[in-house]
Amino acid sequence: MKKTKISIITLTYNNWRLIEQAIESVFNQILEPGLSYEYLIVDDGTADFNQIFVLDLIDKYKYKNINLAFKIIINEVNLGTVKSFNNAIKQSSGDIIIPLSADDEFYDEYVIGMLIKNFSVSNALVLTGIPIRKTKTTYNISTISSQKKLFKSPQKLLKYLLVTGNIISGASTYYRREVFDEIGYFDERYSLLEDYPFYIRCLENGVMIHLFDQPVIRYSVDGVSSSTNMHPKLVQDYELLNNHILGYSSINIFEKRKIIFNRVLDKKSKRKLINVFKYFDQYIYYIFTRFIKK
């Protein structure tokens, strides 16, 4: 019988100084005997990446899990998140791929064990859990928590992702290697946005995304996807994705209006008189939701 192997992958780029909690939380995991585990730390061409610093951190915590193999991979040039993640998966040997962002940490020491068990019970190819803000000690009232029923219907989940937006965190989503053999790796037309287009492709190809309704990571609120600090390349990725979504024949004219107003127009464009008239229904809803939040 083939022994299951788990690959934990942490990608870094200009944030290697924040990696200690991630490394500690990996070596803190209670790992099931009889399985095989590896931990890959992959830096995407950071100019001042300090490998000795990272190795010292591993030395500091590895006594907690002496059987956890580890490897540091350094990309010679910056590839971008998508290519770097694809390369890391190809260089890993695990049947189950568990990403952990450099500035995140596992929620507790039982996470990997629970994920392995849930993969086995559900027979899932893609499994997503609940991300918790680092500053919180209780459940986040997040969009994914309020939309659990969508995961019972791949068609409804796909429609939601296309029209309303993404509610699935790439930082708390995990994969069987088989899914990459079945539908391919993350789309390298994108530079930083690996998860959202991949989820859409999964659902299009009949691959269900299973919800593991438990907290799995404590995450940082900073980074390239922060709404107040979005990287220009990520903005370009979203433009590419939105243009792709608007080409779907299954999306009607009213849904396309919603997509354009909410995800294509920026805040300034939303308030231009021509767009206020053109998307009057969307504008009223936009103002209403902001009034409610105050």
Short mmCIF file of C-alpha atoms in Angstrom, two decimals, residues 2-260:
data_model
loop_
_atom_site.label_atom_id
_atom_site.label_comp_id
_atom_site.label_asym_id
_atom_site.label_seq_id
_atom_site.Cartn_x
_atom_site.Cartn_y
_atom_site.Cartn_z
CA LYS A 2 1.39 3.41 -0.97
CA LYS A 3 2.38 5.58 1.98
CA THR A 4 0.76 9.02 1.95
CA LYS A 5 3.21 11.92 1.79
CA ILE A 6 2.43 15.48 2.78
CA SER A 7 4.19 18.53 1.30
CA ILE A 8 3.96 21.81 3.20
CA ILE A 9 5.03 24.77 1.04
CA THR A 10 5.88 28.29 2.16
CA LEU A 11 6.58 30.88 -0.55
CA THR A 12 8.56 33.99 0.31
CA TYR A 13 9.33 37.17 -1.56
CA ASN A 14 10.60 40.21 0.34
CA ASN A 15 8.91 38.89 3.50
CA TRP A 16 11.38 36.28 4.76
CA ARG A 17 11.87 38.30 7.95
CA LEU A 18 8.27 37.47 8.94
CA ILE A 19 8.61 33.71 8.59
CA GLU A 20 9.37 32.64 12.17
CA GLN A 21 5.76 32.05 13.26
CA ALA A 22 5.08 30.04 10.11
CA ILE A 23 8.12 27.82 10.71
CA GLU A 24 7.29 27.39 14.39
CA SER A 25 3.69 26.45 13.62
CA VAL A 26 4.87 23.83 11.09
CA PHE A 27 7.21 22.13 13.55
CA ASN A 28 4.57 22.38 16.29
CA GLN A 29 2.21 20.13 14.31
CA ILE A 30 1.27 16.78 15.80
CA LEU A 31 2.10 14.54 12.86
CA GLU A 32 0.60 11.09 12.43
CA PRO A 33 3.16 8.27 12.60
CA GLY A 34 3.49 6.17 9.48
CA LEU A 35 3.04 9.07 7.08
CA SER A 36 5.82 11.01 5.35
CA TYR A 37 6.18 14.79 5.57
CA GLU A 38 8.35 17.43 3.90
CA TYR A 39 8.55 21.19 4.33
CA LEU A 40 9.64 23.34 1.37
CA ILE A 41 10.52 27.01 1.79
CA VAL A 42 10.74 28.65 -1.63
CA ASP A 43 12.06 32.18 -2.08
CA ASP A 44 11.14 33.88 -5.33
CA GLY A 45 14.36 35.76 -6.02
CA THR A 46 14.44 38.19 -3.08
CA ALA A 47 17.59 40.29 -3.49
CA ASP A 48 18.58 40.06 0.18
CA PHE A 49 17.13 36.66 1.09
CA ASN A 50 19.01 35.40 4.15
CA GLN A 51 19.19 31.61 3.98
CA ILE A 52 21.25 31.38 7.17
CA PHE A 53 18.54 33.27 9.07
CA VAL A 54 15.92 30.81 7.86
CA LEU A 55 18.11 27.78 8.63
CA ASP A 56 18.71 29.12 12.13
CA LEU A 57 14.95 29.32 12.66
CA ILE A 58 14.53 25.74 11.45
CA ASP A 59 17.31 24.65 13.83
CA LYS A 60 15.50 26.47 16.63
CA TYR A 61 12.28 24.49 16.18
CA LYS A 62 13.12 21.25 14.38
CA TYR A 63 13.65 19.32 17.65
CA LYS A 64 9.85 19.30 17.98
CA ASN A 65 9.53 17.21 14.80
CA ILE A 66 12.87 15.62 13.98
CA ASN A 67 11.32 13.43 11.28
CA LEU A 68 10.00 16.40 9.29
CA ALA A 69 12.28 16.76 6.25
CA PHE A 70 12.86 20.27 4.96
CA LYS A 71 14.35 21.94 1.92
CA ILE A 72 15.05 25.55 0.94
CA ILE A 73 14.68 26.43 -2.74
CA ILE A 74 15.86 29.80 -4.07
CA ASN A 75 14.65 30.98 -7.48
CA GLU A 76 17.46 32.69 -9.38
CA VAL A 77 15.05 35.35 -10.66
CA ASN A 78 11.65 36.55 -9.54
CA LEU A 79 9.01 34.42 -11.26
CA GLY A 80 5.85 35.72 -9.59
CA THR A 81 3.62 33.81 -7.19
CA VAL A 82 1.91 31.64 -9.81
CA LYS A 83 5.05 30.27 -11.49
CA SER A 84 6.88 29.97 -8.18
CA PHE A 85 4.03 27.95 -6.65
CA ASN A 86 3.79 25.72 -9.73
CA ASN A 87 7.53 25.06 -9.62
CA ALA A 88 7.38 24.33 -5.89
CA ILE A 89 4.59 21.78 -6.41
CA LYS A 90 6.56 20.12 -9.20
CA GLN A 91 9.65 19.90 -6.98
CA SER A 92 7.65 18.54 -4.05
CA SER A 93 6.79 14.86 -3.72
CA GLY A 94 3.65 14.93 -1.56
CA ASP A 95 0.27 13.46 -2.41
CA ILE A 96 -1.32 16.34 -0.48
CA ILE A 97 -0.10 19.92 -0.95
CA ILE A 98 -0.50 22.24 2.05
CA PRO A 99 0.52 25.87 1.43
CA LEU A 100 1.33 28.16 4.35
CA SER A 101 2.08 31.82 3.64
CA ALA A 102 5.27 33.22 5.13
CA ASP A 103 3.42 35.69 7.35
CA ASP A 104 0.68 33.23 8.41
CA GLU A 105 0.64 30.39 10.90
CA PHE A 106 -1.44 27.25 11.43
CA TYR A 107 -4.35 27.83 13.80
CA ASP A 108 -3.17 25.12 16.20
CA GLU A 109 -1.03 21.98 16.32
CA TYR A 110 -3.84 19.73 15.06
CA VAL A 111 -4.46 21.38 11.67
CA ILE A 112 -2.42 19.10 9.40
CA GLY A 113 -3.80 15.99 11.08
CA MET A 114 -7.37 17.24 10.66
CA LEU A 115 -6.77 18.13 7.01
CA ILE A 116 -5.36 14.68 6.22
CA LYS A 117 -8.34 13.04 7.90
CA ASN A 118 -10.80 15.26 6.05
CA PHE A 119 -9.13 14.61 2.70
CA SER A 120 -9.50 10.89 3.37
CA VAL A 121 -13.13 11.02 4.55
CA SER A 122 -14.38 13.42 1.85
CA ASN A 123 -12.20 12.06 -0.98
CA ALA A 124 -11.73 15.72 -1.91
CA LEU A 125 -9.27 16.96 -4.51
CA VAL A 126 -9.52 20.54 -3.21
CA LEU A 127 -10.27 21.39 0.41
CA THR A 128 -10.68 24.87 1.87
CA GLY A 129 -10.80 25.84 5.54
CA ILE A 130 -11.67 28.91 7.59
CA PRO A 131 -8.99 31.63 7.86
CA ILE A 132 -8.85 33.65 11.08
CA ARG A 133 -7.29 37.08 11.49
CA LYS A 134 -4.17 37.00 13.63
CA THR A 135 -5.67 39.68 15.84
CA LYS A 136 -8.74 37.55 16.56
CA THR A 137 -9.06 34.66 18.97
CA THR A 138 -12.57 33.70 17.90
CA TYR A 139 -14.26 32.93 14.58
CA ASN A 140 -14.17 35.65 12.00
CA ILE A 141 -17.58 36.49 10.64
CA SER A 142 -16.25 36.15 7.12
CA THR A 143 -18.02 35.82 3.80
CA ILE A 144 -17.16 32.14 3.53
CA SER A 145 -18.74 31.50 6.95
CA SER A 146 -22.03 33.05 5.82
CA GLN A 147 -22.05 31.23 2.45
CA LYS A 148 -21.43 27.63 3.56
CA LYS A 149 -24.48 26.35 1.68
CA LEU A 150 -22.83 27.27 -1.64
CA PHE A 151 -20.33 24.44 -1.20
CA LYS A 152 -23.16 21.91 -1.47
CA SER A 153 -23.79 22.97 -5.06
CA PRO A 154 -20.81 23.35 -7.45
CA GLN A 155 -23.03 25.16 -9.95
CA LYS A 156 -24.17 27.75 -7.40
CA LEU A 157 -20.65 28.19 -6.08
CA LEU A 158 -19.31 28.73 -9.62
CA LYS A 159 -22.02 31.31 -10.34
CA TYR A 160 -21.23 33.12 -7.10
CA LEU A 161 -17.51 33.22 -7.87
CA LEU A 162 -18.17 34.52 -11.37
CA VAL A 163 -20.74 37.18 -10.53
CA THR A 164 -20.18 38.25 -6.93
CA GLY A 165 -16.50 37.50 -6.35
CA ASN A 166 -14.14 35.13 -4.61
CA ILE A 167 -14.88 33.98 -1.06
CA ILE A 168 -12.25 31.22 -0.94
CA SER A 169 -8.89 32.09 0.58
CA GLY A 170 -5.89 30.70 -1.26
CA ALA A 171 -3.98 30.84 2.02
CA SER A 172 -6.33 28.27 3.57
CA THR A 173 -6.95 26.00 0.58
CA TYR A 174 -5.24 22.63 0.08
CA TYR A 175 -4.85 20.19 -2.81
CA ARG A 176 -4.38 16.57 -3.75
CA ARG A 177 -1.67 16.29 -6.39
CA GLU A 178 -4.19 14.47 -8.59
CA VAL A 179 -6.09 17.71 -9.22
CA PHE A 180 -3.06 19.18 -11.05
CA ASP A 181 -2.73 16.00 -13.11
CA GLU A 182 -6.43 16.22 -13.93
CA ILE A 183 -6.93 19.90 -14.86
CA GLY A 184 -3.41 21.33 -14.96
CA TYR A 185 -1.45 23.68 -12.72
CA PHE A 186 -2.20 27.29 -11.81
CA ASP A 187 -2.64 29.49 -14.88
CA GLU A 188 0.67 31.22 -15.62
CA ARG A 189 -0.97 33.95 -17.66
CA TYR A 190 -1.47 35.46 -14.21
CA SER A 191 1.47 36.72 -12.18
CA LEU A 192 0.23 36.86 -8.58
CA LEU A 193 -3.35 35.56 -8.74
CA GLU A 194 -3.10 31.79 -8.60
CA ASP A 195 -6.18 30.77 -6.60
CA TYR A 196 -9.28 32.52 -7.98
CA PRO A 197 -8.88 31.49 -11.65
CA PHE A 198 -8.00 27.95 -10.50
CA TYR A 199 -11.19 27.60 -8.44
CA ILE A 200 -13.25 28.63 -11.45
CA ARG A 201 -11.46 26.06 -13.62
CA CYS A 202 -11.99 23.37 -10.99
CA LEU A 203 -15.74 23.97 -10.87
CA GLU A 204 -15.97 24.21 -14.66
CA ASN A 205 -14.34 20.77 -14.89
CA GLY A 206 -16.54 19.14 -12.27
CA VAL A 207 -13.97 19.26 -9.45
CA MET A 208 -15.81 20.07 -6.24
CA ILE A 209 -14.25 22.40 -3.68
CA HIS A 210 -14.98 20.93 -0.26
CA LEU A 211 -15.42 23.17 2.77
CA PHE A 212 -13.65 22.08 5.94
CA ASP A 213 -15.64 24.17 8.40
CA GLN A 214 -12.87 24.66 10.96
CA PRO A 215 -10.25 27.38 11.49
CA VAL A 216 -6.97 26.36 9.87
CA ILE A 217 -4.75 29.45 9.80
CA ARG A 218 -4.22 32.78 11.51
CA TYR A 219 -3.46 35.18 8.70
CA SER A 220 -1.85 38.56 8.25
CA VAL A 221 -3.97 41.44 6.94
CA ASP A 222 -1.07 42.88 4.95
CA GLY A 223 0.40 41.75 1.65
CA VAL A 224 -0.16 42.10 -2.09
CA SER A 225 -3.88 41.35 -1.89
CA SER A 226 -4.63 43.90 0.81
CA SER A 227 -7.47 46.12 -0.43
CA THR A 228 -5.53 49.19 0.69
CA ASN A 229 -2.22 48.06 -0.73
CA MET A 230 -2.87 46.03 -3.88
CA HIS A 231 0.18 45.31 -6.01
CA PRO A 232 -0.05 46.72 -9.57
CA LYS A 233 0.57 43.24 -11.03
CA LEU A 234 -2.36 41.91 -9.02
CA VAL A 235 -4.54 44.70 -10.39
CA GLN A 236 -3.55 43.55 -13.90
CA ASP A 237 -4.37 39.96 -12.96
CA TYR A 238 -7.86 40.95 -11.87
CA GLU A 239 -8.38 42.91 -15.09
CA LEU A 240 -7.47 39.79 -17.08
CA LEU A 241 -9.77 37.60 -14.99
CA ASN A 242 -12.71 40.02 -15.13
CA ASN A 243 -12.44 40.22 -18.93
CA HIS A 244 -12.44 36.42 -19.03
CA ILE A 245 -15.51 36.22 -16.77
CA LEU A 246 -17.42 38.80 -18.81
CA GLY A 247 -17.05 36.49 -21.81
CA TYR A 248 -19.15 33.75 -20.22
CA SER A 249 -22.35 33.07 -22.16
CA SER A 250 -24.00 31.85 -18.95
CA ILE A 251 -23.82 35.34 -17.41
CA ASN A 252 -26.78 37.54 -18.31
CA ILE A 253 -26.73 41.28 -18.98
CA PHE A 254 -27.80 42.22 -15.43
CA GLU A 255 -25.04 40.08 -13.93
CA LYS A 256 -22.50 41.64 -16.29
CA ARG A 257 -23.62 45.10 -15.13
CA LYS A 258 -23.00 44.02 -11.55
CA ILE A 259 -19.53 42.69 -12.40
CA ILE A 260 -18.53 45.84 -14.32
#
